[in-house]
Amino acid sequence: MLSVPFLNDKQNRRITYLRISVTSDCNLQCSYCATGKKQKNSLLSFDEITRIVNAASKIGISKIRITGGEPLLRENLSKLINQISEIKGINDISITTNGYRLPELASELKSAGLNRVNISLDSLIPEVYKKINGGDIRNALKGIHVAKKYFDDIRINMVVLRGINDNEIENFIAFGEKNNLTVRFLELMPNKNPPTPRASAGSETFKKGGLSNETIITNLQKKYKLTKIESGEKSSSADWFLVNNTKQKIGFISPVSKPFCASCNRMRLTATGELIPCLHGEERISLYKAVSDGNEEEIIKTFHSAAEQKISAHQLDKGKTSCEMKSIGG
Ligand code: SAM
């Protein structure tokens, strides 16, 4: 085995978390999620992704999230999960999904070694859900229902959109309590090329943008007792609270109003083999050749080069971003 130092960036942040997009295809069309340009290279194969994770594990990557596009559209994904779960040093594998294919796949994903599931759900009202992403809420709810049979740690991610679903926050807290689910409220992030909402969504309404979590928390505190807690996870991107002295936990992810760059431990890998050190930065470092040559030393060098290029902080507050969420993965 190569003797190599851990993956530290110039700010001395240690990178331990790799988010891997396995496809930029999606079966939903969220009004705020941008597509980006058509990908030129072909998708990394499962063996290539496994080779990359294997090399990354040797420099301290221990946590993997599978994302997309919609990751469950990638055929036979359980095979990849299984291959990654066998890599020494990888101790947490999670996925972010819209949940549509969980009824058929949750069981095999669990057996393959998937530890945790985040499910995106932006509304509990069928018409509003459809307005946001063009989909049918029954698919997402069924996915959540089945996932609960297999996974203890399920997080529901809701992106709060002004004038669209911001009146549903309390309903989401009640939904979390009733179904024993952890709900997290996400601030809407700008995209490099703002997506064009589907005509049926009514583009005018979407122009109002997002809501800051600070505002949401202040409003909720008028009605709920929110007790701030530590997440227990190093580098957690969320602020966590207990609701009304119960065990119910809710989280707030505030990349715009309260960036967590100083403790960022992440790097991203696109489905076509580019490393992205910061979701909002411009830097793209290709692993494609190193991995298709099967050159582990070169893969590791490329990770170090990407870490070197990780910017100290994004400038989302100034609306600056190179993010094309659908091809990078949330
Ligand atoms: N298709 C999967 C899903 O729906 O969860 C995974 C990919 S999706 C890009 C991952 C997450 O990013 C979703 O929770 C989605 O709501 C979030 N997301 C996408 N665009 C966003 C934006 N502009 N601001 C905040 N969150 C965004």
CSV table of C-alpha atoms and ligand atoms in Angstrom, one decimal:
chain,number,residue,atom,x,y,z
A,1,MET,CA,0.0,0.0,0.0
A,2,LEU,CA,1.2,3.5,-0.8
A,3,SER,CA,2.2,5.6,2.2
A,4,VAL,CA,0.4,8.9,1.7
A,5,PRO,CA,-0.7,11.7,3.9
A,6,PHE,CA,-4.3,12.5,4.7
A,7,LEU,CA,-6.3,14.7,2.4
A,8,ASN,CA,-5.9,18.1,3.9
A,9,ASP,CA,-6.6,21.3,2.1
A,10,LYS,CA,-4.7,24.6,2.3
A,11,GLN,CA,-7.0,25.8,5.2
A,12,ASN,CA,-6.0,22.6,6.9
A,13,ARG,CA,-9.5,21.2,6.6
A,14,ARG,CA,-9.4,17.4,6.5
A,15,ILE,CA,-11.5,16.0,3.7
A,16,THR,CA,-13.2,12.7,4.8
A,17,TYR,CA,-16.5,12.8,2.9
A,18,LEU,CA,-17.0,12.1,-0.8
A,19,ARG,CA,-20.3,12.7,-2.5
A,20,ILE,CA,-20.6,10.7,-5.6
A,21,SER,CA,-23.1,11.5,-8.4
A,22,VAL,CA,-23.9,8.3,-10.4
A,23,THR,CA,-26.1,9.9,-13.0
A,24,SER,CA,-27.4,13.3,-14.0
A,25,ASP,CA,-30.7,11.9,-15.2
A,26,CYS,CA,-33.7,12.5,-13.1
A,27,ASN,CA,-37.3,11.4,-13.2
A,28,LEU,CA,-38.5,14.7,-11.6
A,29,GLN,CA,-38.0,18.3,-12.7
A,30,CYS,CA,-37.6,20.4,-9.6
A,31,SER,CA,-38.2,24.0,-10.5
A,32,TYR,CA,-35.1,25.2,-8.7
A,33,CYS,CA,-32.6,22.4,-9.8
A,34,ALA,CA,-30.4,23.3,-12.8
A,35,THR,CA,-29.4,20.8,-15.4
A,36,GLY,CA,-26.1,22.1,-16.7
A,37,LYS,CA,-24.5,21.2,-20.0
A,38,LYS,CA,-24.8,17.8,-21.5
A,39,GLN,CA,-22.1,15.6,-20.3
A,40,LYS,CA,-19.4,14.7,-22.8
A,41,ASN,CA,-17.6,11.8,-21.2
A,42,SER,CA,-19.3,8.5,-20.6
A,43,LEU,CA,-20.4,7.6,-17.1
A,44,LEU,CA,-17.8,6.0,-14.8
A,45,SER,CA,-18.5,2.3,-14.4
A,46,PHE,CA,-19.1,0.8,-11.0
A,47,ASP,CA,-15.7,-0.8,-11.0
A,48,GLU,CA,-14.1,2.6,-11.8
A,49,ILE,CA,-16.1,4.3,-9.0
A,50,THR,CA,-15.0,1.5,-6.6
A,51,ARG,CA,-11.4,2.0,-7.7
A,52,ILE,CA,-11.7,5.7,-6.9
A,53,VAL,CA,-13.2,5.1,-3.5
A,54,ASN,CA,-10.6,2.5,-2.7
A,55,ALA,CA,-7.8,4.9,-3.5
A,56,ALA,CA,-9.6,7.7,-1.6
A,57,SER,CA,-10.1,5.5,1.5
A,58,LYS,CA,-6.3,5.3,1.7
A,59,ILE,CA,-6.1,9.0,2.2
A,60,GLY,CA,-8.8,9.2,4.8
A,61,ILE,CA,-12.1,9.3,3.0
A,62,SER,CA,-14.5,7.3,5.3
A,63,LYS,CA,-17.9,8.6,4.4
A,64,ILE,CA,-19.7,8.3,1.1
A,65,ARG,CA,-23.0,9.7,-0.1
A,66,ILE,CA,-24.5,8.5,-3.4
A,67,THR,CA,-26.5,11.2,-5.2
A,68,GLY,CA,-27.5,12.5,-8.7
A,69,GLY,CA,-29.7,13.3,-10.7
A,70,GLU,CA,-31.8,10.6,-9.3
A,71,PRO,CA,-29.3,7.9,-8.1
A,72,LEU,CA,-31.9,5.1,-8.1
A,73,LEU,CA,-32.3,5.5,-11.8
A,74,ARG,CA,-28.8,4.0,-12.2
A,75,GLU,CA,-29.5,0.3,-12.9
A,76,ASN,CA,-28.2,-2.2,-10.3
A,77,LEU,CA,-27.0,0.5,-7.9
A,78,SER,CA,-27.0,-2.0,-5.1
A,79,LYS,CA,-24.0,-3.7,-6.8
A,80,LEU,CA,-22.0,-0.4,-6.4
A,81,ILE,CA,-23.1,0.0,-2.8
A,82,ASN,CA,-22.0,-3.5,-2.1
A,83,GLN,CA,-18.6,-3.0,-3.7
A,84,ILE,CA,-18.1,0.2,-1.7
A,85,SER,CA,-19.2,-1.3,1.5
A,86,GLU,CA,-16.4,-3.9,1.3
A,87,ILE,CA,-13.7,-1.2,1.2
A,88,LYS,CA,-11.7,-1.0,4.4
A,89,GLY,CA,-12.0,2.4,5.9
A,90,ILE,CA,-15.4,3.3,4.5
A,91,ASN,CA,-17.8,3.3,7.5
A,92,ASP,CA,-20.8,5.2,6.3
A,93,ILE,CA,-22.7,5.0,3.0
A,94,SER,CA,-25.8,7.0,2.5
A,95,ILE,CA,-28.0,8.1,-0.4
A,96,THR,CA,-30.1,11.2,-1.3
A,97,THR,CA,-33.1,10.3,-3.4
A,98,ASN,CA,-36.6,11.4,-4.3
A,99,GLY,CA,-37.8,8.0,-3.0
A,100,TYR,CA,-39.7,6.9,-6.1
A,101,ARG,CA,-37.8,3.6,-6.6
A,102,LEU,CA,-37.4,2.8,-2.9
A,103,PRO,CA,-40.5,0.5,-2.7
A,104,GLU,CA,-38.7,-1.9,-5.1
A,105,LEU,CA,-35.1,-1.2,-4.1
A,106,ALA,CA,-35.0,-0.5,-0.3
A,107,SER,CA,-34.6,-4.1,0.7
A,108,GLU,CA,-31.6,-4.9,-1.6
A,109,LEU,CA,-30.0,-1.5,-0.9
A,110,LYS,CA,-30.0,-2.3,2.8
A,111,SER,CA,-28.6,-5.8,2.2
A,112,ALA,CA,-25.9,-4.3,0.0
A,113,GLY,CA,-24.7,-2.1,2.9
A,114,LEU,CA,-26.5,1.2,2.6
A,115,ASN,CA,-26.6,2.8,6.1
A,116,ARG,CA,-28.8,5.8,5.7
A,117,VAL,CA,-31.3,7.5,3.4
A,118,ASN,CA,-32.2,11.1,2.8
A,119,ILE,CA,-35.5,11.6,1.0
A,120,SER,CA,-36.4,14.9,-0.7
A,121,LEU,CA,-40.0,16.0,-0.1
A,122,ASP,CA,-40.8,19.7,-0.7
A,123,SER,CA,-44.5,19.6,0.0
A,124,LEU,CA,-47.2,17.5,1.7
A,125,ILE,CA,-49.9,18.9,-0.6
A,126,PRO,CA,-50.2,16.8,-3.8
A,127,GLU,CA,-50.9,19.9,-6.0
A,128,VAL,CA,-48.0,21.9,-4.6
A,129,TYR,CA,-45.6,18.9,-4.8
A,130,LYS,CA,-46.6,18.6,-8.4
A,131,LYS,CA,-46.2,22.3,-9.0
A,132,ILE,CA,-42.6,22.2,-7.6
A,133,ASN,CA,-41.3,19.1,-9.4
A,134,GLY,CA,-44.0,17.8,-11.8
A,135,GLY,CA,-44.3,14.5,-9.9
A,136,ASP,CA,-46.9,12.5,-8.0
A,137,ILE,CA,-46.5,12.7,-4.2
A,138,ARG,CA,-47.9,9.2,-3.7
A,139,ASN,CA,-44.6,7.8,-5.1
A,140,ALA,CA,-42.5,9.7,-2.6
A,141,LEU,CA,-44.8,8.8,0.3
A,142,LYS,CA,-44.8,5.2,-0.6
A,143,GLY,CA,-41.0,5.3,-0.8
A,144,ILE,CA,-40.8,6.8,2.7
A,145,HIS,CA,-43.2,4.2,4.0
A,146,VAL,CA,-41.2,1.3,2.6
A,147,ALA,CA,-37.8,2.8,3.5
A,148,LYS,CA,-38.9,2.9,7.2
A,149,LYS,CA,-39.1,-0.9,7.3
A,150,TYR,CA,-35.4,-1.1,6.4
A,151,PHE,CA,-33.6,2.0,7.7
A,152,ASP,CA,-33.6,3.6,11.2
A,153,ASP,CA,-32.0,6.9,10.1
A,154,ILE,CA,-34.2,8.6,7.5
A,155,ARG,CA,-34.0,12.3,6.9
A,156,ILE,CA,-36.6,14.3,5.0
A,157,ASN,CA,-35.2,17.3,3.1
A,158,MET,CA,-37.5,20.1,2.4
A,159,VAL,CA,-36.3,23.1,0.4
A,160,VAL,CA,-38.3,26.1,1.6
A,161,LEU,CA,-39.7,28.3,-1.2
A,162,ARG,CA,-41.2,31.6,-0.5
A,163,GLY,CA,-44.9,31.8,-1.3
A,164,ILE,CA,-44.9,28.2,-2.5
A,165,ASN,CA,-44.4,25.8,0.5
A,166,ASP,CA,-43.4,28.1,3.3
A,167,ASN,CA,-46.8,27.8,4.9
A,168,GLU,CA,-46.2,24.0,5.3
A,169,ILE,CA,-43.3,24.1,7.8
A,170,GLU,CA,-45.4,23.3,10.8
A,171,ASN,CA,-47.1,20.5,8.9
A,172,PHE,CA,-43.7,19.1,8.2
A,173,ILE,CA,-42.8,19.2,11.9
A,174,ALA,CA,-46.1,17.3,12.6
A,175,PHE,CA,-45.4,14.9,9.8
A,176,GLY,CA,-41.9,14.2,11.3
A,177,GLU,CA,-43.4,13.6,14.7
A,178,LYS,CA,-46.2,11.4,13.5
A,179,ASN,CA,-44.0,9.2,11.4
A,180,ASN,CA,-40.9,9.3,13.5
A,181,LEU,CA,-38.8,11.0,10.8
A,182,THR,CA,-36.1,13.6,11.0
A,183,VAL,CA,-37.1,16.7,9.0
A,184,ARG,CA,-34.5,19.2,7.7
A,185,PHE,CA,-35.3,22.5,6.2
A,186,LEU,CA,-32.9,23.6,3.4
A,187,GLU,CA,-32.2,27.1,2.2
A,188,LEU,CA,-32.7,27.5,-1.5
A,189,MET,CA,-29.2,28.0,-3.2
A,190,PRO,CA,-28.7,29.9,-6.4
A,191,ASN,CA,-27.5,28.0,-9.5
A,192,LYS,CA,-25.0,29.0,-12.1
A,193,ASN,CA,-27.7,29.1,-14.8
A,194,PRO,CA,-31.0,29.6,-13.2
A,195,PRO,CA,-33.3,26.8,-14.3
A,196,THR,CA,-36.4,27.6,-16.2
A,197,PRO,CA,-39.4,26.3,-14.2
A,198,ARG,CA,-41.8,24.2,-16.2
A,199,ALA,CA,-44.5,26.2,-17.8
A,200,SER,CA,-47.2,24.4,-15.8
A,201,ALA,CA,-45.4,25.6,-12.6
A,202,GLY,CA,-46.1,29.3,-13.1
A,203,SER,CA,-42.6,30.8,-13.3
A,204,GLU,CA,-43.7,34.1,-11.7
A,205,THR,CA,-44.3,32.4,-8.3
A,206,PHE,CA,-40.9,30.8,-8.3
A,207,LYS,CA,-39.1,34.1,-8.7
A,208,LYS,CA,-39.8,34.9,-5.0
A,209,GLY,CA,-36.9,32.6,-4.1
A,210,GLY,CA,-36.1,31.0,-0.8
A,211,LEU,CA,-36.4,32.0,2.9
A,212,SER,CA,-33.6,32.3,5.4
A,213,ASN,CA,-33.6,29.7,8.1
A,214,GLU,CA,-33.0,32.4,10.6
A,215,THR,CA,-36.4,33.8,9.7
A,216,ILE,CA,-38.0,30.4,9.9
A,217,ILE,CA,-36.5,29.6,13.3
A,218,THR,CA,-37.6,33.0,14.7
A,219,ASN,CA,-41.1,32.4,13.5
A,220,LEU,CA,-41.2,28.8,14.9
A,221,GLN,CA,-40.0,29.9,18.3
A,222,LYS,CA,-43.2,31.9,18.7
A,223,LYS,CA,-45.0,28.6,18.8
A,224,TYR,CA,-42.6,25.8,19.7
A,225,LYS,CA,-39.9,25.5,22.3
A,226,LEU,CA,-36.8,24.8,20.3
A,227,THR,CA,-33.7,23.6,22.2
A,228,LYS,CA,-30.5,23.7,20.3
A,229,ILE,CA,-28.5,20.5,20.4
A,230,GLU,CA,-25.1,19.3,19.1
A,231,SER,CA,-25.5,16.9,16.3
A,232,GLY,CA,-22.9,14.5,17.5
A,233,GLU,CA,-21.5,14.5,14.0
A,234,LYS,CA,-18.3,16.3,13.3
A,235,SER,CA,-18.7,18.8,10.5
A,236,SER,CA,-22.5,18.6,10.5
A,237,SER,CA,-23.9,21.0,8.0
A,238,ALA,CA,-27.1,21.4,9.9
A,239,ASP,CA,-28.2,23.3,13.1
A,240,TRP,CA,-30.2,20.8,15.2
A,241,PHE,CA,-33.1,21.5,17.6
A,242,LEU,CA,-35.3,19.4,19.9
A,243,VAL,CA,-39.0,20.3,19.6
A,244,ASN,CA,-41.0,21.0,22.7
A,245,ASN,CA,-38.7,19.1,25.1
A,246,THR,CA,-39.5,15.9,23.2
A,247,LYS,CA,-37.1,13.6,21.4
A,248,GLN,CA,-38.1,15.0,18.0
A,249,LYS,CA,-35.2,16.5,16.2
A,250,ILE,CA,-35.4,19.0,13.4
A,251,GLY,CA,-32.5,20.4,11.4
A,252,PHE,CA,-31.8,23.6,9.4
A,253,ILE,CA,-29.2,23.7,6.6
A,254,SER,CA,-28.3,27.3,5.9
A,255,PRO,CA,-25.7,27.4,3.2
A,256,VAL,CA,-26.7,30.9,2.2
A,257,SER,CA,-27.3,32.7,5.5
A,258,LYS,CA,-24.9,30.7,7.7
A,259,PRO,CA,-22.3,29.0,5.5
A,260,PHE,CA,-20.4,26.1,7.0
A,261,CYS,CA,-17.3,26.4,4.8
A,262,ALA,CA,-14.9,26.6,7.7
A,263,SER,CA,-15.7,23.1,8.8
A,264,CYS,CA,-16.4,21.7,5.3
A,265,ASN,CA,-15.0,18.2,5.0
A,266,ARG,CA,-16.5,17.4,1.6
A,267,MET,CA,-15.5,16.8,-2.0
A,268,ARG,CA,-17.7,15.8,-4.9
A,269,LEU,CA,-17.2,13.3,-7.8
A,270,THR,CA,-19.4,13.7,-10.8
A,271,ALA,CA,-20.8,10.7,-12.7
A,272,THR,CA,-18.3,11.4,-15.5
A,273,GLY,CA,-15.2,11.5,-13.3
A,274,GLU,CA,-14.6,15.1,-12.3
A,275,LEU,CA,-13.6,16.0,-8.8
A,276,ILE,CA,-15.3,19.2,-7.5
A,277,PRO,CA,-13.6,20.5,-4.4
A,278,CYS,CA,-16.4,23.0,-3.6
A,279,LEU,CA,-20.1,22.7,-4.7
A,280,HIS,CA,-20.1,26.4,-5.6
A,281,GLY,CA,-16.5,26.9,-6.8
A,282,GLU,CA,-15.3,26.7,-10.4
A,283,GLU,CA,-12.7,24.1,-10.0
A,284,ARG,CA,-13.1,20.8,-11.9
A,285,ILE,CA,-10.3,18.2,-11.8
A,286,SER,CA,-10.6,15.2,-14.0
A,287,LEU,CA,-9.9,11.8,-12.7
A,288,TYR,CA,-11.1,10.2,-15.9
A,289,LYS,CA,-7.6,9.2,-17.3
A,290,ALA,CA,-6.1,8.2,-14.0
A,291,VAL,CA,-9.0,5.9,-13.3
A,292,SER,CA,-9.3,4.4,-16.8
A,293,ASP,CA,-5.5,3.7,-16.7
A,294,GLY,CA,-6.1,2.0,-13.3
A,295,ASN,CA,-3.4,4.1,-11.8
A,296,GLU,CA,-4.0,4.4,-8.1
A,297,GLU,CA,-1.0,6.7,-7.5
A,298,GLU,CA,-2.3,9.1,-10.0
A,299,ILE,CA,-5.8,8.9,-8.6
A,300,ILE,CA,-4.4,9.8,-5.2
A,301,LYS,CA,-2.3,12.6,-6.6
A,302,THR,CA,-5.5,14.0,-8.3
A,303,PHE,CA,-7.3,14.0,-5.0
A,304,HIS,CA,-4.5,16.0,-3.4
A,305,SER,CA,-4.5,18.4,-6.3
A,306,ALA,CA,-8.3,18.9,-5.9
A,307,ALA,CA,-7.8,19.5,-2.2
A,308,GLU,CA,-5.2,22.1,-2.9
A,309,GLN,CA,-7.7,23.9,-5.1
A,310,LYS,CA,-10.5,23.9,-2.6
A,311,ILE,CA,-11.6,27.5,-2.1
A,312,SER,CA,-11.7,28.7,1.5
A,313,ALA,CA,-15.3,29.8,1.3
A,314,HIS,CA,-18.0,30.2,-1.3
A,315,GLN,CA,-19.7,33.5,-2.0
A,316,LEU,CA,-23.3,32.5,-2.2
A,317,ASP,CA,-24.3,35.6,-0.3
A,318,LYS,CA,-23.2,37.6,-3.3
A,319,GLY,CA,-25.0,35.2,-5.6
A,320,LYS,CA,-21.7,33.8,-7.0
A,321,THR,CA,-21.8,30.1,-7.8
A,322,SER,CA,-20.7,27.6,-10.5
A,323,CYS,CA,-23.2,25.0,-9.2
A,324,GLU,CA,-25.2,23.0,-11.7
A,325,MET,CA,-26.9,20.9,-9.1
A,326,LYS,CA,-28.4,18.2,-11.3
A,327,SER,CA,-25.0,17.2,-12.8
A,328,ILE,CA,-23.0,17.7,-9.5
A,329,GLY,CA,-25.5,16.2,-7.1
A,330,GLY,CA,-26.9,17.8,-3.9
B,1,SAM,N1,-32.8,13.3,-7.0
B,1,SAM,C1,-32.3,13.2,-5.7
B,1,SAM,C2,-33.3,13.9,-4.7
B,1,SAM,O1,-34.3,14.4,-5.2
B,1,SAM,O2,-32.9,13.9,-3.5
B,1,SAM,C3,-30.9,13.6,-5.4
B,1,SAM,C4,-30.3,14.8,-6.1
B,1,SAM,S1,-31.0,16.3,-5.6
B,1,SAM,C5,-30.0,17.4,-6.6
B,1,SAM,C6,-30.4,16.5,-4.0
B,1,SAM,C7,-30.9,17.5,-3.1
B,1,SAM,O3,-30.5,18.8,-3.6
B,1,SAM,C8,-32.5,17.5,-3.0
B,1,SAM,O4,-32.8,17.5,-1.7
B,1,SAM,C9,-32.8,18.8,-3.7
B,1,SAM,O5,-34.0,19.4,-3.1
B,1,SAM,C10,-31.6,19.7,-3.4
B,1,SAM,N2,-31.5,20.8,-4.2
B,1,SAM,C11,-31.4,20.9,-5.6
B,1,SAM,N3,-31.3,22.1,-6.0
B,1,SAM,C12,-31.2,22.9,-4.9
B,1,SAM,C13,-31.1,24.3,-4.7
B,1,SAM,N4,-31.0,25.1,-5.8
B,1,SAM,N5,-31.1,24.7,-3.5
B,1,SAM,C14,-31.2,23.9,-2.4
B,1,SAM,N6,-31.3,22.6,-2.5
B,1,SAM,C15,-31.3,22.1,-3.8
